[in-house]
CSV table of C-alpha atoms in Angstrom, one decimal:
chain,number,residue,atom,x,y,z
A,1,ALA,CA,-17.1,-16.2,-3.0
A,2,THR,CA,-14.8,-18.8,-1.4
A,3,TRP,CA,-11.8,-17.0,-2.9
A,4,LEU,CA,-12.8,-13.5,-1.8
A,5,VAL,CA,-11.2,-13.4,1.6
A,6,PRO,CA,-8.0,-15.2,0.5
A,7,LYS,CA,-7.6,-12.7,-2.3
A,8,LEU,CA,-8.0,-9.9,0.2
A,9,LEU,CA,-5.4,-11.5,2.4
A,10,ILE,CA,-3.0,-11.8,-0.6
A,11,LEU,CA,-3.6,-8.1,-1.3
A,12,THR,CA,-2.9,-7.2,2.3
A,13,PHE,CA,0.4,-9.0,2.0
A,14,ILE,CA,1.2,-7.2,-1.2
A,15,VAL,CA,0.4,-3.7,0.2
A,16,SER,CA,2.4,-4.4,3.3
A,17,ALA,CA,5.4,-5.7,1.4
A,18,GLY,CA,5.3,-2.5,-0.8
A,19,VAL,CA,5.1,-0.3,2.3
A,20,GLY,CA,7.9,-2.2,4.0
A,21,ALA,CA,10.3,-2.0,1.0
A,22,PHE,CA,9.3,1.7,0.5
A,23,GLU,CA,10.0,2.7,4.1
A,24,VAL,CA,13.4,1.1,4.2
A,25,GLY,CA,14.4,2.2,0.7
A,26,LEU,CA,13.1,5.7,1.4
A,27,ALA,CA,15.5,6.2,4.3
A,28,LEU,CA,18.4,4.6,2.5
A,29,ARG,CA,17.9,6.4,-0.8
A,30,GLY,CA,17.3,9.7,0.8
A,31,ARG,CA,20.5,9.6,2.8
A,32,GLN,CA,22.9,7.7,0.6
A,33,GLU,CA,21.8,8.7,-3.0
A,34,LEU,CA,20.1,12.1,-2.6
A,35,GLY,CA,22.2,13.4,0.3
A,36,LEU,CA,19.1,14.5,2.2
A,37,SER,CA,19.4,15.7,5.8
A,38,ALA,CA,17.8,13.9,8.7
A,39,TYR,CA,15.3,16.7,8.9
A,40,GLN,CA,14.3,16.2,5.3
A,41,ILE,CA,13.9,12.4,5.8
A,42,ALA,CA,11.8,13.1,8.9
A,43,LEU,CA,9.6,15.4,6.8
A,44,MET,CA,9.1,12.7,4.2
A,45,PHE,CA,8.0,10.2,6.8
A,46,THR,CA,5.8,12.9,8.4
A,47,GLU,CA,4.2,13.6,5.0
A,48,CYS,CA,3.6,9.9,4.6
A,49,SER,CA,1.8,9.6,7.9
A,50,LEU,CA,-0.3,12.7,7.3
A,51,VAL,CA,-1.4,11.7,3.8
A,52,MET,CA,-2.3,8.2,5.1
A,53,PHE,CA,-4.4,9.7,7.9
A,54,VAL,CA,-6.2,12.1,5.6
A,55,MET,CA,-7.0,9.4,3.0
A,56,GLN,CA,-8.4,7.1,5.7
A,57,ALA,CA,-10.4,10.0,7.2
A,58,LEU,CA,-11.8,10.8,3.7
A,59,VAL,CA,-12.6,7.2,2.7
A,60,PHE,CA,-14.4,6.4,5.9
A,61,SER,CA,-16.2,9.7,6.2
A,62,PRO,CA,-19.9,10.5,5.9
A,63,TRP,CA,-19.2,11.7,2.3
A,64,PHE,CA,-18.3,8.2,1.1
A,65,LYS,CA,-20.6,5.2,1.2
A,66,ILE,CA,-18.9,2.3,2.9
A,67,GLU,CA,-20.2,-0.1,0.2
A,68,ALA,CA,-18.5,2.0,-2.5
A,69,THR,CA,-15.0,1.4,-1.0
A,70,ARG,CA,-14.7,-1.8,-2.9
A,71,TRP,CA,-14.3,0.3,-6.1
A,72,LEU,CA,-11.2,1.9,-4.8
A,73,ILE,CA,-9.1,-1.2,-4.4
A,74,ALA,CA,-7.9,-1.7,-8.0
A,75,PRO,CA,-7.2,2.0,-8.6
A,76,ALA,CA,-5.3,2.4,-5.3
A,77,LEU,CA,-3.2,-0.7,-6.2
A,78,ALA,CA,-2.4,0.9,-9.6
A,79,VAL,CA,-1.3,4.1,-7.9
A,80,LEU,CA,0.8,2.1,-5.5
A,81,ALA,CA,2.5,0.3,-8.4
A,82,VAL,CA,3.2,3.5,-10.3
A,83,GLY,CA,4.4,5.3,-7.1
A,84,LEU,CA,6.8,2.5,-6.2
A,85,PHE,CA,8.1,2.3,-9.7
A,86,LEU,CA,8.8,6.0,-9.8
A,87,VAL,CA,10.8,6.2,-6.6
A,88,PRO,CA,14.2,5.5,-8.2
A,89,TRP,CA,13.6,8.3,-10.7
A,90,ALA,CA,12.6,10.9,-8.1
A,91,SER,CA,15.9,12.8,-8.2
A,92,ASN,CA,15.4,15.5,-5.6
A,93,PHE,CA,13.5,16.2,-2.4
A,94,THR,CA,10.5,17.8,-4.1
A,95,LEU,CA,10.0,14.9,-6.5
A,96,MET,CA,10.4,12.5,-3.6
A,97,LEU,CA,7.6,14.3,-1.8
A,98,VAL,CA,5.3,13.9,-4.8
A,99,VAL,CA,6.0,10.1,-5.1
A,100,ILE,CA,5.7,9.7,-1.3
A,101,GLY,CA,2.3,11.3,-1.5
A,102,ALA,CA,1.1,8.9,-4.1
A,103,VAL,CA,2.4,5.8,-2.3
A,104,ALA,CA,1.0,7.0,1.1
A,105,ALA,CA,-2.4,7.9,-0.4
A,106,SER,CA,-2.7,4.4,-1.9
A,107,ALA,CA,-1.6,2.6,1.2
A,108,GLY,CA,-3.8,4.8,3.3
A,109,ILE,CA,-6.8,3.8,1.2
A,110,LEU,CA,-6.0,0.1,0.9
A,111,SER,CA,-5.1,-0.9,4.4
A,112,PRO,CA,-8.4,0.0,6.1
A,113,ILE,CA,-10.5,-1.0,3.1
A,114,LEU,CA,-9.0,-4.4,3.0
A,115,THR,CA,-9.5,-4.8,6.8
A,116,TYR,CA,-13.1,-3.7,6.4
A,117,TRP,CA,-14.0,-6.1,3.6
A,118,ILE,CA,-12.1,-9.1,5.3
A,119,SER,CA,-14.1,-8.4,8.4
A,120,ALA,CA,-17.4,-7.9,6.5
A,121,LYS,CA,-17.0,-11.2,4.6
A,122,ALA,CA,-15.6,-13.4,7.4
A,123,GLY,CA,-18.9,-14.2,8.8
A,124,SER,CA,-18.6,-16.1,12.1
A,125,ALA,CA,-14.9,-16.5,11.6
A,126,GLN,CA,-14.2,-12.8,11.9
A,127,GLY,CA,-11.6,-13.1,14.6
A,128,TRP,CA,-9.8,-15.9,12.7
A,129,GLU,CA,-9.8,-13.9,9.4
A,130,LEU,CA,-8.6,-10.7,11.1
A,131,GLY,CA,-5.8,-12.7,12.8
A,132,LYS,CA,-4.8,-14.0,9.4
A,133,GLN,CA,-4.9,-10.5,8.0
A,134,THR,CA,-2.6,-9.3,10.8
A,135,ALA,CA,-0.2,-12.2,10.0
A,136,ALA,CA,-0.3,-11.4,6.3
A,137,ALA,CA,0.4,-7.8,6.9
A,138,SER,CA,3.3,-8.6,9.3
A,139,LEU,CA,4.8,-11.1,6.9
A,140,GLY,CA,4.4,-8.5,4.1
A,141,VAL,CA,6.2,-5.8,6.0
A,142,THR,CA,8.9,-8.2,7.0
A,143,VAL,CA,9.5,-9.5,3.5
A,144,GLY,CA,9.3,-6.0,2.0
A,145,SER,CA,11.7,-4.5,4.6
A,146,VAL,CA,14.2,-7.3,4.1
A,147,ALA,CA,14.0,-7.0,0.3
A,148,GLY,CA,14.3,-3.2,0.6
A,149,GLY,CA,17.5,-3.5,2.6
A,150,LEU,CA,19.1,-6.4,0.8
A,151,LEU,CA,18.5,-5.1,-2.7
A,152,PHE,CA,19.3,-1.5,-2.0
A,153,ASN,CA,23.0,-1.8,-2.6
A,154,VAL,CA,22.9,-4.2,-5.5
A,155,ALA,CA,24.8,-2.1,-8.0
A,156,ALA,CA,23.7,-4.1,-11.0
A,157,LEU,CA,20.0,-3.4,-10.1
A,158,PRO,CA,19.5,0.2,-9.1
A,159,GLY,CA,16.1,0.7,-7.5
A,160,ALA,CA,15.5,-3.1,-7.5
A,161,SER,CA,13.5,-3.2,-4.3
A,162,PHE,CA,11.1,-0.5,-5.6
A,163,ILE,CA,10.7,-2.0,-9.0
A,164,LEU,CA,10.2,-5.5,-7.6
A,165,THR,CA,7.5,-4.3,-5.2
A,166,ALA,CA,6.0,-2.2,-8.0
A,167,GLY,CA,5.7,-5.4,-10.0
A,168,LEU,CA,4.1,-7.1,-7.0
A,169,ALA,CA,1.6,-4.2,-6.7
A,170,ALA,CA,0.8,-4.5,-10.4
A,171,LEU,CA,0.1,-8.2,-9.8
A,172,GLY,CA,-2.2,-7.2,-7.0
A,173,PHE,CA,-3.9,-4.8,-9.3
A,174,LEU,CA,-4.6,-7.6,-11.8
A,175,LEU,CA,-5.8,-9.8,-8.9
A,176,SER,CA,-8.2,-7.1,-7.7
A,177,LEU,CA,-9.9,-6.4,-11.0
A,178,GLY,CA,-12.9,-8.6,-10.3
A,179,LEU,CA,-13.3,-7.6,-6.7
A,180,PRO,CA,-15.7,-4.7,-7.1
A,181,HIS,CA,-18.4,-7.1,-8.2
A,182,LYS,CA,-17.9,-9.6,-5.3
A,183,PRO,CA,-18.2,-7.8,-2.0
A,184,VAL,CA,-21.5,-6.1,-2.6
A,185,SER,CA,-23.0,-5.9,0.9
A,186,PRO,CA,-21.5,-4.4,4.0
A,187,ILE,CA,-21.5,-6.0,7.5
């Protein structure tokens, strides 16, 4: 129980790092490697936002019990890892849209669920823990974005930022395997 909130904070960092590297790499890869137009790149980011919105609306809808959201953490991290890993092999606009959908769906599920469970398990330190989560998310986006930009043009390691963050997401998956049994009661 004492490690639950720190694990959720680590997962917040991992998800945010993956999204940060993904966003930077998506724009760079779309323009430089796939020769996509600004309009196509804008469509990819629009799809990302819409998929995230829909997933958040579904997960926190009357059709889904809030207590059951804990069961989505590990599968969503697995989808995030696979999606990030596949980005370098998506060789055209259509394949990119499929991969973007997977990454966006997993991030759209994970971000609010992690926030919910951190808030639910923080007790009287709710403000403190949510502040730490915001810091973890900000640090994750920063590290992921920097890695996405710096590693993009490394010729010896094509797709390095995506593969690195996919590995990080896979580590997050392993870290999350025991979580469904821990946060058993809502706020």
